[in-house]
Coordinates of N, CA, C and O and ligand atoms in Angstrom, one line a residue:
M25 N 83.0 55.5 116.2 CA 82.8 56.1 115.0 C 83.4 57.5 114.9 O 83.5 58.1 115.9
L26 N 83.8 57.8 113.7 CA 84.4 59.1 113.5 C 83.5 59.9 112.5 O 83.0 59.3 111.6
Q27 N 83.3 61.1 112.8 CA 82.5 61.9 111.8 C 83.2 63.2 111.6 O 83.6 63.9 112.5
F28 N 83.3 63.6 110.3 CA 83.8 64.9 110.0 C 83.3 65.4 108.6 O 82.6 64.6 108.0
S29 N 83.5 66.6 108.3 CA 83.1 67.0 107.0 C 84.2 67.6 106.1 O 85.3 68.0 106.7
T30 N 84.1 67.6 104.8 CA 85.1 68.2 104.0 C 84.4 69.2 103.1 O 83.2 69.1 102.9
N31 N 85.1 70.2 102.7 CA 84.5 71.4 102.0 C 85.0 71.5 100.6 O 84.7 72.5 99.9
E32 N 85.8 70.6 100.1 CA 86.3 70.6 98.8 C 86.8 69.2 98.4 O 87.2 68.4 99.3
P33 N 86.7 68.9 97.1 CA 87.1 67.5 96.6 C 88.5 67.1 97.1 O 88.7 66.0 97.5
E34 N 89.4 68.1 97.1 CA 90.8 67.7 97.5 C 90.9 67.3 98.9 O 91.8 66.5 99.3
A35 N 90.0 67.8 99.8 CA 90.1 67.4 101.2 C 89.7 65.9 101.4 O 90.2 65.2 102.2
T36 N 88.7 65.5 100.6 CA 88.2 64.1 100.6 C 89.4 63.2 100.1 O 89.6 62.1 100.6
Q37 N 90.0 63.7 99.0 CA 91.2 62.9 98.5 C 92.3 62.8 99.5 O 92.9 61.7 99.7
R38 N 92.6 63.9 100.2 CA 93.6 63.9 101.2 C 93.3 62.9 102.3 O 94.2 62.2 102.8
F39 N 92.1 62.8 102.7 CA 91.7 61.8 103.7 C 92.0 60.4 103.2 O 92.6 59.6 103.9
G40 N 91.7 60.2 102.0 CA 91.9 58.8 101.4 C 93.4 58.5 101.4 O 93.8 57.4 101.6
K41 N 94.2 59.5 101.1 CA 95.7 59.4 101.0 C 96.2 59.0 102.4 O 97.1 58.1 102.6
E42 N 95.8 59.7 103.4 CA 96.2 59.5 104.8 C 95.8 58.1 105.3 O 96.5 57.4 106.0
L43 N 94.6 57.7 104.9 CA 94.1 56.4 105.3 C 94.9 55.3 104.7 O 95.4 54.4 105.3
A44 N 95.2 55.5 103.4 CA 95.9 54.4 102.6 C 97.3 54.2 103.2 O 97.8 53.1 103.2
A45 N 97.9 55.3 103.7 CA 99.3 55.1 104.3 C 99.3 54.1 105.4 O 100.4 53.6 105.7
R46 N 98.2 53.9 106.1 CA 98.1 53.1 107.2 C 97.6 51.7 106.9 O 97.4 50.8 107.8
L47 N 97.3 51.4 105.7 CA 96.7 50.1 105.4 C 97.7 49.0 105.0 O 98.8 49.3 104.6
Q48 N 97.3 47.8 105.2 CA 98.1 46.6 105.0 C 97.4 45.6 104.2 O 96.1 45.6 104.1
A49 N 98.1 44.6 103.7 CA 97.5 43.5 102.9 C 96.4 42.9 103.7 O 96.5 42.6 104.9
G50 N 95.3 42.6 103.1 CA 94.1 42.0 103.7 C 93.1 43.0 104.2 O 91.9 42.6 104.4
D51 N 93.4 44.2 104.2 CA 92.5 45.2 104.7 C 91.3 45.4 103.7 O 91.6 45.4 102.5
V52 N 90.1 45.7 104.2 CA 89.0 45.9 103.4 C 88.2 47.1 103.8 O 87.9 47.3 104.9
I53 N 88.1 48.0 102.8 CA 87.4 49.3 103.1 C 86.0 49.3 102.3 O 86.0 49.1 101.1
C54 N 85.0 49.4 103.0 CA 83.6 49.3 102.4 C 83.0 50.7 102.4 O 82.9 51.4 103.4
L55 N 82.7 51.2 101.1 CA 82.2 52.5 101.0 C 80.7 52.5 100.7 O 80.2 51.6 100.0
S56 N 80.0 53.5 101.2 CA 78.6 53.6 101.0 C 78.2 55.1 100.9 O 79.1 56.0 101.2
G57 N 77.0 55.5 100.6 CA 76.6 56.9 100.7 C 76.0 57.3 99.4 O 75.8 56.6 98.4
D58 N 75.6 58.6 99.4 CA 74.8 59.2 98.3 C 75.5 59.0 96.9 O 76.7 59.0 96.8
L59 N 74.7 58.9 95.9 CA 75.2 58.9 94.5 C 76.0 60.2 94.3 O 75.5 61.3 94.6
G60 N 77.2 60.1 93.7 CA 78.0 61.2 93.4 C 78.5 62.0 94.6 O 78.9 63.2 94.5
A61 N 78.6 61.3 95.8 CA 79.1 62.0 97.0 C 80.6 62.1 97.0 O 81.1 63.1 97.7
G62 N 81.3 61.2 96.4 CA 82.7 61.3 96.5 C 83.5 60.0 96.8 O 84.7 60.0 97.1
K63 N 82.8 58.9 96.6 CA 83.4 57.6 96.9 C 84.6 57.4 96.0 O 85.7 57.0 96.4
T64 N 84.4 57.6 94.7 CA 85.5 57.3 93.7 C 86.7 58.3 94.0 O 87.8 58.0 93.9
L65 N 86.3 59.5 94.3 CA 87.3 60.5 94.6 C 88.2 60.1 95.8 O 89.4 60.2 95.8
L66 N 87.5 59.5 96.8 CA 88.2 59.0 98.0 C 89.2 57.9 97.6 O 90.3 57.8 98.0
V67 N 88.7 57.0 96.7 CA 89.5 55.9 96.2 C 90.7 56.4 95.4 O 91.8 55.9 95.5
Q68 N 90.5 57.5 94.7 CA 91.6 58.1 93.9 C 92.7 58.6 94.9 O 93.9 58.4 94.7
G69 N 92.3 59.2 96.0 CA 93.2 59.6 97.0 C 93.9 58.4 97.7 O 95.1 58.4 97.9
M70 N 93.2 57.3 97.9 CA 93.8 56.1 98.5 C 94.8 55.6 97.5 O 95.9 55.2 98.0
A71 N 94.5 55.5 96.2 CA 95.4 54.9 95.3 C 96.7 55.7 95.3 O 97.8 55.2 95.3
A72 N 96.6 57.1 95.3 CA 97.8 57.9 95.3 C 98.6 57.6 96.6 O 99.8 57.5 96.5
G73 N 97.9 57.4 97.7 CA 98.6 57.1 99.0 C 99.3 55.7 99.0 O 100.2 55.4 99.8
M74 N 98.9 54.8 98.0 CA 99.5 53.5 97.9 C 100.6 53.5 96.9 O 101.2 52.5 96.6
G75 N 100.8 54.7 96.3 CA 101.9 54.8 95.4 C 101.5 54.4 94.0 O 102.4 54.1 93.1
I76 N 100.2 54.3 93.7 CA 99.8 53.9 92.4 C 99.8 55.2 91.5 O 99.3 56.2 91.9
T77 N 100.3 55.0 90.3 CA 100.5 56.2 89.4 C 99.5 56.2 88.3 O 99.3 57.2 87.6
D78 N 98.7 55.1 88.1 CA 97.7 55.0 87.0 C 96.5 56.0 87.4 O 96.3 56.3 88.5
D79 N 95.8 56.4 86.3 CA 94.6 57.1 86.5 C 93.5 56.1 87.1 O 93.4 55.0 86.6
V80 N 92.9 56.5 88.2 CA 91.9 55.7 88.8 C 90.5 56.3 88.4 O 90.2 57.4 88.6
T81 N 89.7 55.4 87.6 CA 88.4 55.9 87.2 C 87.4 54.9 87.9 O 87.8 53.9 88.5
S82 N 86.1 55.2 87.8 CA 85.1 54.3 88.3 C 85.0 53.1 87.5 O 84.9 53.1 86.3
P83 N 85.1 51.9 88.2 CA 85.1 50.6 87.5 C 83.6 50.2 87.3 O 83.4 49.0 87.1
T84 N 82.7 51.1 87.2 CA 81.3 50.7 87.1 C 81.0 49.6 86.1 O 80.3 48.7 86.3
F85 N 81.6 49.7 84.9 CA 81.3 48.8 83.8 C 82.1 47.5 83.9 O 81.8 46.5 83.2
T86 N 83.2 47.5 84.7 CA 84.0 46.3 84.8 C 83.9 45.7 86.2 O 84.4 44.6 86.4
I87 N 83.2 46.4 87.1 CA 83.0 45.9 88.5 C 84.3 45.9 89.3 O 84.3 46.4 90.4
L88 N 85.4 45.4 88.7 CA 86.7 45.4 89.4 C 87.8 45.9 88.6 O 87.9 45.6 87.4
Q89 N 88.6 46.7 89.2 CA 89.8 47.2 88.6 C 91.0 46.9 89.5 O 90.9 47.1 90.7
V90 N 92.0 46.2 88.9 CA 93.2 45.8 89.8 C 94.3 46.7 89.5 O 94.7 47.0 88.3
Y91 N 95.0 47.3 90.5 CA 96.2 48.1 90.3 C 97.3 47.4 91.0 O 97.3 47.2 92.2
D92 N 98.3 47.1 90.2 CA 99.4 46.3 90.6 C 100.7 47.1 90.8 O 101.7 46.5 91.2
N93 N 100.7 48.4 90.5 CA 102.0 49.0 90.5 C 102.2 49.9 91.8 O 103.1 50.7 91.9
G94 N 101.4 49.6 92.8 CA 101.6 50.3 94.1 C 102.4 49.5 95.1 O 103.0 48.5 94.7
R95 N 102.5 50.0 96.3 CA 103.2 49.3 97.4 C 102.7 47.9 97.6 O 103.5 47.0 97.8
I96 N 101.4 47.7 97.5 CA 100.8 46.3 97.5 C 99.6 46.4 96.6 O 99.2 47.5 96.2
P97 N 99.1 45.2 96.1 CA 98.0 45.2 95.2 C 96.8 46.0 95.7 O 96.6 46.1 97.0
F98 N 96.1 46.7 94.8 CA 94.9 47.5 95.2 C 93.7 47.1 94.3 O 93.8 47.1 93.1
Y99 N 92.7 46.6 95.0 CA 91.5 46.1 94.3 C 90.3 47.1 94.5 O 89.9 47.3 95.6
H100 N 89.9 47.7 93.4 CA 88.8 48.6 93.5 C 87.5 48.1 92.9 O 87.5 47.8 91.7
F101 N 86.5 47.8 93.7 CA 85.3 47.3 93.3 C 84.2 48.4 93.2 O 84.2 49.3 94.0
D102 N 83.3 48.3 92.3 CA 82.1 49.1 92.3 C 80.9 48.2 92.0 O 80.7 47.7 90.9
L103 N 80.1 48.0 93.1 CA 79.0 47.1 93.0 C 77.7 47.7 92.5 O 76.6 47.0 92.6
Y104 N 77.7 48.9 92.1 CA 76.5 49.6 91.8 C 75.6 48.9 90.8 O 74.4 48.8 90.9
R105 N 76.2 48.3 89.8 CA 75.4 47.6 88.8 C 75.2 46.1 89.0 O 74.7 45.4 88.2
L106 N 75.7 45.6 90.1 CA 75.4 44.2 90.5 C 74.1 44.0 91.1 O 73.6 44.8 91.9
D107 N 73.4 42.9 90.7 CA 72.1 42.7 91.2 C 72.0 41.6 92.3 O 71.2 41.6 93.2
T108 N 72.9 40.6 92.2 CA 72.8 39.5 93.1 C 74.2 39.1 93.6 O 75.2 39.4 93.0
S109 N 74.3 38.5 94.8 CA 75.6 38.1 95.4 C 76.2 37.0 94.6 O 77.4 36.7 94.7
R110 N 75.4 36.3 93.8 CA 75.9 35.2 92.9 C 76.9 35.8 91.9 O 77.9 35.3 91.6
E111 N 76.5 37.0 91.5 CA 77.4 37.7 90.5 C 78.8 38.1 91.2 O 79.8 38.1 90.5
L112 N 78.7 38.3 92.5 CA 80.0 38.6 93.2 C 80.9 37.4 93.1 O 82.1 37.5 92.9
E113 N 80.3 36.2 93.3 CA 81.1 34.9 93.2 C 81.7 34.8 91.8 O 82.9 34.5 91.7
N114 N 80.9 35.2 90.8 CA 81.4 35.1 89.4 C 82.6 36.0 89.1 O 83.4 35.6 88.3
I115 N 82.7 37.1 89.8 CA 83.9 37.9 89.5 C 85.0 37.6 90.4 O 86.1 38.2 90.4
G116 N 84.9 36.5 91.2 CA 86.0 36.0 92.1 C 86.3 36.9 93.3 O 87.4 37.1 93.8
F117 N 85.2 37.5 93.8 CA 85.3 38.4 94.9 C 86.2 37.9 96.0 O 87.1 38.6 96.5
E118 N 85.9 36.7 96.4 CA 86.7 36.1 97.5 C 88.2 35.9 97.3 O 88.9 35.8 98.2
E119 N 88.5 35.9 96.0 CA 90.0 35.7 95.7 C 90.8 37.0 95.9 O 92.0 37.0 96.0
Y120 N 90.1 38.1 95.9 CA 90.7 39.4 96.0 C 90.6 40.0 97.4 O 91.5 40.6 98.0
V121 N 89.4 39.9 98.0 CA 89.1 40.6 99.2 C 89.6 39.8 100.4 O 89.4 38.6 100.6
G122 N 90.4 40.6 101.2 CA 91.0 40.0 102.4 C 92.2 39.1 102.1 O 92.5 38.2 102.9
T123 N 92.8 39.3 101.0 CA 94.0 38.4 100.6 C 95.3 39.2 100.6 O 95.7 39.7 101.7
D124 N 95.9 39.4 99.5 CA 97.3 39.9 99.4 C 97.4 41.4 99.2 O 98.4 42.0 99.0
G125 N 96.2 42.1 99.2 CA 96.3 43.5 99.0 C 95.2 44.2 99.7 O 94.6 43.7 100.6
V126 N 95.0 45.5 99.4 CA 93.9 46.3 100.0 C 92.7 46.3 99.0 O 92.9 46.5 97.8
A127 N 91.5 46.0 99.5 CA 90.3 46.0 98.7 C 89.5 47.2 99.2 O 89.2 47.4 100.4
V128 N 89.0 48.0 98.2 CA 88.1 49.1 98.5 C 86.8 48.8 97.6 O 86.9 48.5 96.4
I129 N 85.6 48.9 98.3 CA 84.4 48.5 97.6 C 83.3 49.6 97.6 O 82.8 49.9 98.7
E130 N 83.1 50.1 96.5 CA 82.0 51.1 96.4 C 80.7 50.4 96.4 O 80.5 49.4 95.8
W131 N 79.7 51.0 97.0 CA 78.3 50.4 97.2 C 78.3 49.1 97.9 O 77.5 48.2 97.6
A132 N 79.2 48.9 98.9 CA 79.3 47.7 99.6 C 78.1 47.4 100.4 O 77.7 46.2 100.7
D133 N 77.3 48.4 100.7 CA 76.1 48.3 101.5 C 75.0 47.5 100.8 O 74.0 47.1 101.4
K134 N 75.2 47.3 99.4 CA 74.2 46.5 98.7 C 74.3 45.0 99.0 O 73.4 44.3 98.8
F135 N 75.5 44.7 99.5 CA 75.7 43.2 99.8 C 76.4 43.1 101.1 O 77.5 42.5 101.2
V136 N 75.9 43.7 102.2 CA 76.5 43.7 103.5 C 76.9 42.3 103.9 O 78.0 42.1 104.5
E137 N 76.0 41.3 103.7 CA 76.3 39.9 104.2 C 77.5 39.3 103.5 O 78.0 38.3 104.0
A138 N 77.9 39.9 102.3 CA 79.1 39.3 101.6 C 80.4 39.9 102.1 O 81.5 39.5 101.7
M139 N 80.3 41.0 102.9 CA 81.5 41.7 103.4 C 82.1 40.9 104.5 O 81.4 40.3 105.3
P140 N 83.5 41.0 104.7 CA 84.1 40.3 105.8 C 83.7 40.9 107.1 O 83.2 42.1 107.2
E141 N 84.0 40.2 108.2 CA 83.6 40.6 109.5 C 84.4 41.9 109.9 O 83.8 42.8 110.5
N142 N 85.7 41.8 109.6 CA 86.5 43.0 109.9 C 86.7 43.9 108.7 O 87.4 43.5 107.8
C143 N 86.1 45.0 108.8 CA 86.4 46.0 107.7 C 86.1 47.4 108.2 O 85.6 47.6 109.3
L144 N 86.5 48.3 107.4 CA 86.3 49.7 107.8 C 85.2 50.3 106.9 O 85.3 50.3 105.7
W145 N 84.1 50.7 107.5 CA 83.0 51.2 106.7 C 83.1 52.7 106.6 O 83.3 53.4 107.7
I146 N 83.0 53.3 105.4 CA 83.1 54.7 105.3 C 81.9 55.1 104.5 O 81.6 54.7 103.4
E147 N 81.1 56.0 105.1 CA 79.9 56.5 104.4 C 80.1 58.0 104.1 O 80.5 58.7 104.9
I148 N 79.8 58.3 102.8 CA 80.0 59.7 102.4 C 78.6 60.2 101.9 O 78.0 59.6 101.0
N149 N 78.2 61.3 102.5 CA 76.9 61.8 102.1 C 77.1 63.3 101.7 O 78.0 64.0 102.1
L150 N 76.1 63.7 100.9 CA 76.1 65.2 100.5 C 75.8 66.0 101.7 O 75.0 65.6 102.5
G151 N 76.4 67.1 101.8 CA 76.1 68.1 102.9 C 75.4 69.3 102.4 O 74.6 69.2 101.4
Q152 N 75.6 70.4 103.0 CA 74.9 71.6 102.6 C 75.8 72.3 101.6 O 77.0 72.3 101.8
G153 N 75.3 72.9 100.6 CA 76.1 73.5 99.6 C 76.7 72.5 98.6 O 76.6 71.3 98.9
E154 N 77.3 73.0 97.6 CA 77.7 72.2 96.5 C 78.9 71.3 96.9 O 79.0 70.1 96.4
N155 N 79.8 71.8 97.8 CA 81.0 71.1 98.0 C 81.2 70.5 99.4 O 82.2 70.0 99.8
E156 N 80.1 70.5 100.2 CA 80.3 69.9 101.6 C 79.9 68.5 101.5 O 78.9 68.1 100.9
R157 N 80.7 67.6 102.2 CA 80.4 66.2 102.3 C 80.6 65.8 103.7 O 81.5 66.3 104.4
I158 N 79.7 65.0 104.2 CA 79.8 64.5 105.6 C 80.3 63.0 105.5 O 79.8 62.2 104.8
I159 N 81.4 62.8 106.2 CA 82.0 61.5 106.2 C 81.9 60.8 107.5 O 82.3 61.3 108.6
Y160 N 81.4 59.5 107.5 CA 81.3 58.7 108.8 C 82.3 57.6 108.6 O 82.2 56.9 107.6
V161 N 83.1 57.3 109.6 CA 84.0 56.2 109.6 C 83.7 55.3 110.7 O 83.7 55.6 111.8
K162 N 83.2 54.0 110.3 CA 82.8 53.1 111.3 C 83.6 51.8 111.2 O 83.5 51.0 110.3
P163 N 84.4 51.6 112.3 CA 85.3 50.4 112.3 C 84.6 49.2 112.8 O 83.8 49.2 113.7
E164 N 84.9 48.0 112.1 CA 84.4 46.7 112.6 C 85.7 45.9 112.9 O 86.5 45.7 112.1
G165 N 85.8 45.5 114.2 CA 86.9 44.7 114.6 C 88.0 45.6 115.2 O 88.0 46.8 115.1
E166 N 88.9 44.9 115.9 CA 89.9 45.6 116.8 C 90.9 46.4 116.0 O 91.2 47.5 116.3
R167 N 91.4 45.8 114.9 CA 92.4 46.5 114.1 C 91.9 47.9 113.6 O 92.5 48.9 113.7
F168 N 90.7 47.9 113.1 CA 90.1 49.1 112.5 C 89.7 50.1 113.6 O 89.7 51.3 113.4
G169 N 89.4 49.5 114.8 CA 89.0 50.4 115.9 C 90.3 51.2 116.3 O 90.2 52.4 116.4
R170 N 91.4 50.5 116.3 CA 92.7 51.2 116.6 C 93.0 52.2 115.5 O 93.4 53.4 115.8
L171 N 92.9 51.8 114.3 CA 93.2 52.7 113.1 C 92.3 53.9 113.2 O 92.8 55.0 112.9
C172 N 91.1 53.7 113.5 CA 90.2 54.9 113.6 C 90.6 55.9 114.6 O 90.5 57.1 114.5
E173 N 91.1 55.4 115.8 CA 91.6 56.2 116.8 C 92.8 57.1 116.3 O 92.9 58.2 116.6
E174 N 93.7 56.4 115.5 CA 94.9 57.1 115.0 C 94.5 58.2 114.0 O 95.2 59.2 113.9
L175 N 93.4 58.0 113.3 CA 92.9 58.9 112.3 C 92.3 60.2 112.9 O 92.2 61.2 112.3
R176 N 91.9 60.0 114.1 CA 91.2 61.1 114.8 C 92.0 62.4 114.9 O 93.1 62.4 115.0
Ligands
ATP230 N1 84.0 67.8 99.5 C1 83.9 67.0 98.4 N2 84.4 65.7 98.5 C2 84.3 64.9 97.5 N3 83.8 65.2 96.3 C3 83.3 66.5 96.1 C4 83.4 67.4 97.2 N4 82.8 68.6 96.8 C5 82.5 68.4 95.5 N5 82.7 67.1 95.1 C6 82.4 66.6 93.7 O1 81.6 65.5 93.9 C7 81.8 64.5 92.8 C8 82.1 63.2 93.5 O2 82.2 62.2 92.4 P1 82.5 60.7 92.7 O3 82.5 60.1 91.3 O4 83.8 60.6 93.5 O5 81.3 60.2 93.6 P2 80.8 58.7 93.8 O6 80.3 58.7 95.2 O7 81.9 57.8 93.5 O8 79.6 58.6 92.8 P3 78.9 57.2 92.4 O9 77.8 57.1 93.4 O10 78.3 57.5 91.0 O11 79.9 56.1 92.4 C9 83.0 65.0 92.1 O12 82.6 65.7 90.9 C10 83.7 66.0 93.0 O13 84.4 67.0 92.4
MG231 MG1 81.9 56.1 92.3

C-alpha cells in the first residue's frame, strides 16, 4: 500500500495524470473515500494523462461517461446513486470494465463484490485544513503491485 497526502487540487490531478500514463487496456481503478474529497478531480487528471481533451464532469446522473478520443477508451463510472448491483448489469458494466479501455469507478466500495479481482483501489479522504487530502493506493494482483512500486 502507498500512502501520501496532497495540499492542493492540482497535486491530486497531477497524481492522476502520472497514473494514467502507466495504464493499459483492461485496467480497472476503483475509487472510494469521503464525499467531495477529490475523486472526480483525480479522474480529470487521469483523463488528461490519457490524452482526452473533453471536459470531464461527474457522471452522477448518467452513471457512465465514455471518452473515446484519448489513447485508448476511458470509462468513467460514478456509482453514488446506484442502489443495487442489478442496476450495474443494466448499464452493461461488464461490457466496459476490464475490456478494451481503462475503467475508473467512483464509489466502487458500494459494490465491492462486483469489482474485478485485479484492480487498483484508491481511497481519498479529507485531511486537516481545507486543501489537504490523504490518498491510499491499494493494489490487488501482481500487475498493480508492480505499478504501485513504480509510483512510489
Ligand atoms: N488536495 C486536494 N485534492 C483534491 N481536491 C481538493 C484538494 N483540495 C481541495 N480540493 C477541492 O475538493 C473538491 C473535490 O471535488 P470532487 O468533485 O473531485 O470530489 P469527489 O470525491 O468526486 O466528490 P463526490 O463524492 O461528490 O463524487 C474540489 O472542489 C477541489 O477543488
Ligand atoms: Mg465525484
